[in-house]
GROMACS .gro file of C-alpha atoms in nm:
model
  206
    1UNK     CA    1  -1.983   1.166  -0.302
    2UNK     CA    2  -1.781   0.966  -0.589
    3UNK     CA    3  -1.978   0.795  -0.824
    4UNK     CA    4  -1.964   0.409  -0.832
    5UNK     CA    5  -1.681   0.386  -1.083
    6UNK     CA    6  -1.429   0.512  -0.851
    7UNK     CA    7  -1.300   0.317  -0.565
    8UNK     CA    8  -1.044   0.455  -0.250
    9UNK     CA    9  -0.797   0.234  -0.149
   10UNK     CA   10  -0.671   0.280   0.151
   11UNK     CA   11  -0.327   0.140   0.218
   12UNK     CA   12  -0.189  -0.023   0.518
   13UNK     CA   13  -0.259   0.226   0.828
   14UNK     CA   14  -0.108  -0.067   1.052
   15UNK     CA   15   0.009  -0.027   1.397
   16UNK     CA   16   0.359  -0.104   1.265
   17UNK     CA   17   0.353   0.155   1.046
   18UNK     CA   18   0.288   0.416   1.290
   19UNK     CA   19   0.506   0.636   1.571
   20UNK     CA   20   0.648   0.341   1.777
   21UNK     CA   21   0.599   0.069   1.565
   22UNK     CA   22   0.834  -0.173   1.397
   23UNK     CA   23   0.887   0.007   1.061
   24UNK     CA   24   0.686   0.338   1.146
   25UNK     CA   25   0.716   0.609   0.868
   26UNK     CA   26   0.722   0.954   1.012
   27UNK     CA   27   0.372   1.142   1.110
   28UNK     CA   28   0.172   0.803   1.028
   29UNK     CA   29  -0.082   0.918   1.272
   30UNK     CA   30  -0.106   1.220   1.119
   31UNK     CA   31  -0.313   1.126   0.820
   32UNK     CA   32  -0.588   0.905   0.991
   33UNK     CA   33  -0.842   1.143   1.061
   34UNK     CA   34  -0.845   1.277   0.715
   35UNK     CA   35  -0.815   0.945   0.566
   36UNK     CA   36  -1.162   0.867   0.787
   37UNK     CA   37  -1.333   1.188   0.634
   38UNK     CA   38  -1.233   1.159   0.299
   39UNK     CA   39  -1.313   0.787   0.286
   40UNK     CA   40  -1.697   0.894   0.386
   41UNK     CA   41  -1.673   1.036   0.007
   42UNK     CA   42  -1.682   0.724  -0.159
   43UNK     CA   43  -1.881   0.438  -0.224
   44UNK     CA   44  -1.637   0.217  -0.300
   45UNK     CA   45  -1.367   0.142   0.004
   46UNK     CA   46  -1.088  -0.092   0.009
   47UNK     CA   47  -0.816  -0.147   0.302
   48UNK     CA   48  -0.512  -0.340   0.228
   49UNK     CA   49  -0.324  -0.478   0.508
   50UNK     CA   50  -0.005  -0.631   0.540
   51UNK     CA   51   0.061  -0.953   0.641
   52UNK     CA   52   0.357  -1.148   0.689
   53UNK     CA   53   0.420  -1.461   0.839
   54UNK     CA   54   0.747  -1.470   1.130
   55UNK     CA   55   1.102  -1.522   0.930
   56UNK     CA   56   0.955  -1.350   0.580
   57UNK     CA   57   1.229  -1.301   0.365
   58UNK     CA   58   1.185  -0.978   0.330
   59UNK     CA   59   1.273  -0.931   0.672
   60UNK     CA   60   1.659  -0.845   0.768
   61UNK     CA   61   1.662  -1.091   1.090
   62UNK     CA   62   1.605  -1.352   0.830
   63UNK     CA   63   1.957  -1.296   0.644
   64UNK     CA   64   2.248  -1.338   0.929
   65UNK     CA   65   2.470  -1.048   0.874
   66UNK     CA   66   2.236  -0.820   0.716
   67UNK     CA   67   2.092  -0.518   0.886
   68UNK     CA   68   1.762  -0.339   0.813
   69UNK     CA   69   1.748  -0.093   0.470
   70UNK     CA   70   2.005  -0.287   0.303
   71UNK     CA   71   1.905  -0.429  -0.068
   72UNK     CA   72   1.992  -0.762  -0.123
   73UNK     CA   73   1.865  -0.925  -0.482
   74UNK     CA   74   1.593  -1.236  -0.459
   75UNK     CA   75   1.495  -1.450  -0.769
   76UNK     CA   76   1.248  -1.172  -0.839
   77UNK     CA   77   1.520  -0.828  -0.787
   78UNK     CA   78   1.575  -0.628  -0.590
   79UNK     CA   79   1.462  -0.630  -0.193
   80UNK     CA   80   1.477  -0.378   0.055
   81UNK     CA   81   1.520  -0.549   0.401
   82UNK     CA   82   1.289  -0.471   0.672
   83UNK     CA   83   1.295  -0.477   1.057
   84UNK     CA   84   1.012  -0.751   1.137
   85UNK     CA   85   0.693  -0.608   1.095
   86UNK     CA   86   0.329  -0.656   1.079
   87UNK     CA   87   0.358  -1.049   1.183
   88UNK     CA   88   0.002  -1.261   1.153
   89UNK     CA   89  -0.189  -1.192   1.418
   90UNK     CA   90  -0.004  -0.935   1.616
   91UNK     CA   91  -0.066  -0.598   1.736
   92UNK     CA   92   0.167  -0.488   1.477
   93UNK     CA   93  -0.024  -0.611   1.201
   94UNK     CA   94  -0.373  -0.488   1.326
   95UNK     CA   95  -0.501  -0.170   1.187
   96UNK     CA   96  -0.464   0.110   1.396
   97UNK     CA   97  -0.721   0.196   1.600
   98UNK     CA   98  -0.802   0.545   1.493
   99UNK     CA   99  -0.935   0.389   1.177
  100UNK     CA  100  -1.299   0.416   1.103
  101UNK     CA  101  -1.430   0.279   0.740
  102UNK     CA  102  -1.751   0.075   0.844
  103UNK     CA  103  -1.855   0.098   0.499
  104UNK     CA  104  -1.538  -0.059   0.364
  105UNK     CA  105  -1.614  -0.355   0.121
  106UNK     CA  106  -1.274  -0.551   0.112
  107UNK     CA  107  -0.955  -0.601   0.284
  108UNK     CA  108  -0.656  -0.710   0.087
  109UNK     CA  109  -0.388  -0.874   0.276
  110UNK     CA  110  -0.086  -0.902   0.153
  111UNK     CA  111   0.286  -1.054   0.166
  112UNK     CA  112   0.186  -1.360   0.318
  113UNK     CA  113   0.367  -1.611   0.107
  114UNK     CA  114   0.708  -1.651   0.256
  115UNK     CA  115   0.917  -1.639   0.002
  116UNK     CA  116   0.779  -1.355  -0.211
  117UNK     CA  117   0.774  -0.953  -0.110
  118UNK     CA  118   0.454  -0.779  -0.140
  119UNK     CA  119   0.373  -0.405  -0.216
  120UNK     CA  120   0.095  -0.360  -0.413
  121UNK     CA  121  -0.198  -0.464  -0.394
  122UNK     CA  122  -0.236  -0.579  -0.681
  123UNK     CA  123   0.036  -0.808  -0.740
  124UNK     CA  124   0.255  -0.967  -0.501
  125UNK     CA  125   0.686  -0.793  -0.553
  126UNK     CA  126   0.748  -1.095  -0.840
  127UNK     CA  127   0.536  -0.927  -1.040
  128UNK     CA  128   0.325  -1.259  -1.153
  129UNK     CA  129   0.107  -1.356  -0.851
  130UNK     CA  130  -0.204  -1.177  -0.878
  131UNK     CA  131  -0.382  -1.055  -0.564
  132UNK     CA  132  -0.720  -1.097  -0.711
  133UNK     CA  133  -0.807  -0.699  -0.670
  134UNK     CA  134  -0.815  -0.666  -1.047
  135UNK     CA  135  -1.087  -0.900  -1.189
  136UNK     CA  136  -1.290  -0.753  -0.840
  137UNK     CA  137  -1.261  -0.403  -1.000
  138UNK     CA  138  -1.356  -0.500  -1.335
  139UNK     CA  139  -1.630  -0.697  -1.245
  140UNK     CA  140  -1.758  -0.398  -1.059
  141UNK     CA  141  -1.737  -0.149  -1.329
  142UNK     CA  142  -1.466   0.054  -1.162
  143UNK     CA  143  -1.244   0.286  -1.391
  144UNK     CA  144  -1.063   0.539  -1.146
  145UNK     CA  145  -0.867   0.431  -0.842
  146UNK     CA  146  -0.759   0.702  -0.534
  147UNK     CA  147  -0.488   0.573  -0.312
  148UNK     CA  148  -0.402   0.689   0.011
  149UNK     CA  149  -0.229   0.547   0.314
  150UNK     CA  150   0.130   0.436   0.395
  151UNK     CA  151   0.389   0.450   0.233
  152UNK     CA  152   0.393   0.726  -0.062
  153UNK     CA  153   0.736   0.577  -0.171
  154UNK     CA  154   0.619   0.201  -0.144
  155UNK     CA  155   0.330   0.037  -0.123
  156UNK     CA  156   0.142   0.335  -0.244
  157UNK     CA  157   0.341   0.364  -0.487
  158UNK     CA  158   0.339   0.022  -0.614
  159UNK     CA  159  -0.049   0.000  -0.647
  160UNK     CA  160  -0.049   0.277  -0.786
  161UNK     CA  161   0.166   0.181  -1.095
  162UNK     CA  162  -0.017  -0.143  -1.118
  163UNK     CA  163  -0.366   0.023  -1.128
  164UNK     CA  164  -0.239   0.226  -1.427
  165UNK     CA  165  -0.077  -0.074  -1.583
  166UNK     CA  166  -0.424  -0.272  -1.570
  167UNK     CA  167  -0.621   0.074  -1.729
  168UNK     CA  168  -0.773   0.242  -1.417
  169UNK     CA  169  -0.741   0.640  -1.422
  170UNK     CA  170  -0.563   0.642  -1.089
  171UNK     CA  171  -0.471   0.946  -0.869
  172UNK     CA  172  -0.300   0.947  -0.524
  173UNK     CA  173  -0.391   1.191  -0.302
  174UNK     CA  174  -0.043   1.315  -0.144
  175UNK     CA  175  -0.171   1.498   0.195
  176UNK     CA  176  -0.356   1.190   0.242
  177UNK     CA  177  -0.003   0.975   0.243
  178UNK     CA  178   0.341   0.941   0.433
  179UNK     CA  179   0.684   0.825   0.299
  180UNK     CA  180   0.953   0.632   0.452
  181UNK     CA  181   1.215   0.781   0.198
  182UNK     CA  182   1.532   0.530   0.244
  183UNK     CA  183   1.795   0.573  -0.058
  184UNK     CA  184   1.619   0.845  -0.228
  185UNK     CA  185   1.336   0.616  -0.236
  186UNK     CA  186   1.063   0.908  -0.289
  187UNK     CA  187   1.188   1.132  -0.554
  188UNK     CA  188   1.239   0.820  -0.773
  189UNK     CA  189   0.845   0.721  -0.657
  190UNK     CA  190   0.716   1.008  -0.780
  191UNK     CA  191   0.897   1.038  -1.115
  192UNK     CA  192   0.785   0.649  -1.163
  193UNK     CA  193   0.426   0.790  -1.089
  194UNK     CA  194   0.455   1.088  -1.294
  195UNK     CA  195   0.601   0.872  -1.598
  196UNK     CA  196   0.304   0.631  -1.568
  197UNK     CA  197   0.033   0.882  -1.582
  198UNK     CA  198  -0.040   0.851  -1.232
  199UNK     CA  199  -0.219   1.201  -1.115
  200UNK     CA  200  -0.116   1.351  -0.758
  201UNK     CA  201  -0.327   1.573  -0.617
  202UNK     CA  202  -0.438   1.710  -0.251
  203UNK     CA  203  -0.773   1.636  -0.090
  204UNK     CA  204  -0.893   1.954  -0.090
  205UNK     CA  205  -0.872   1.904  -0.531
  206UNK     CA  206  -1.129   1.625  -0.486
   0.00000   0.00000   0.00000
């Protein structure tokens, strides 16, 4: 087991996000079991979840003429538009079912002010509103953050690059981890990860 300066967070394994949901990324379901397992090898557990309210702006159905994947530019840059997913409340938003972290200390939701995109969890997509996950690290002594969940090229991504801008030694663990990949999106994920000092590795390196 990890020691109790390491923390996993586990990243948005919504129903949304998986086969036959609103904005699933390919072979979602794939990583959940393994996610479960390697989860049981840490003290330390965080979910994030996202959590939008109905007519985010992030969302395509909110800009008439605009179709999902296109990148339209909001008062904080860029922003991919997304079919409607993981409303309040719904089925969507819920974490899938397969998931099984009893001993999971916090869940971060995320993306629930309207007007304002939200990857990381860490910061919301202005890059200014703080989710509160850092000073809860600090204040519990933790110095290396493992990410895993959905998506590599996105919200993993994201939090990852934030946990390295705040200090934390932070490695994602790629089998563990599923891409959407619109617009090249991946490649340039992992050469932002690789830049930042972010360490990739497979779960059976742990």
């Amino acid at each position: 087991m990890t020691d109790s300066t390491s923390v996993l967070i586990v990243t948005d394994i919504q129903n949304d996000f998986l086969p036959g949901g609103a904005l699933a990324v390919a072979n979602g379901h794939e990583i959940i079991p393994a996610v479960n397992e390697i989860a049981r090898r840490f003290k330390n557990v965080i979910i994030t979840q996202d959590w939008h309210p109905a007519g985010h702006i992030s969302f395509a159905s909110t800009h008439p003429g605009r179709a999902p994947f296109e990148v339209i530019d909001l008062r904080y840059g860029p922003q991919v538009l997304w079919p409607d997913h993981c409303i309040q409340g719904t089925f969507g938003a819920a974490l899938a079912d397969g998931i099984d972290i009893p001993h999971a200390q916090m869940i971060i939701r995320k993306g629930y002010h309207a007007h304002t995109d939200s990857y990381s969890a860490f910061f919301e997509a202005d890059r200014k509103t703080p989710t509160g996950l850092t000073g809860y690290l600090f204040e519990r002594g933790i110095e290396t953050v493992y990410a895993v969940g959905l998506a590599t090229d996105f919200c993993v991504n994201w939090t990852a690059l934030d946990a390295r801008t705040h200090g934390f030694d932070t490695v994602v663990i790629e089998d563990l981890c599923r891409a959407i990949d619109t617009n090249n999106s991946l490649a340039a994920a992992i050469a932002q990860m690789d830049s930042a000092g972010v360490r990739r590795i497979h779960a059976a390196q742990l």
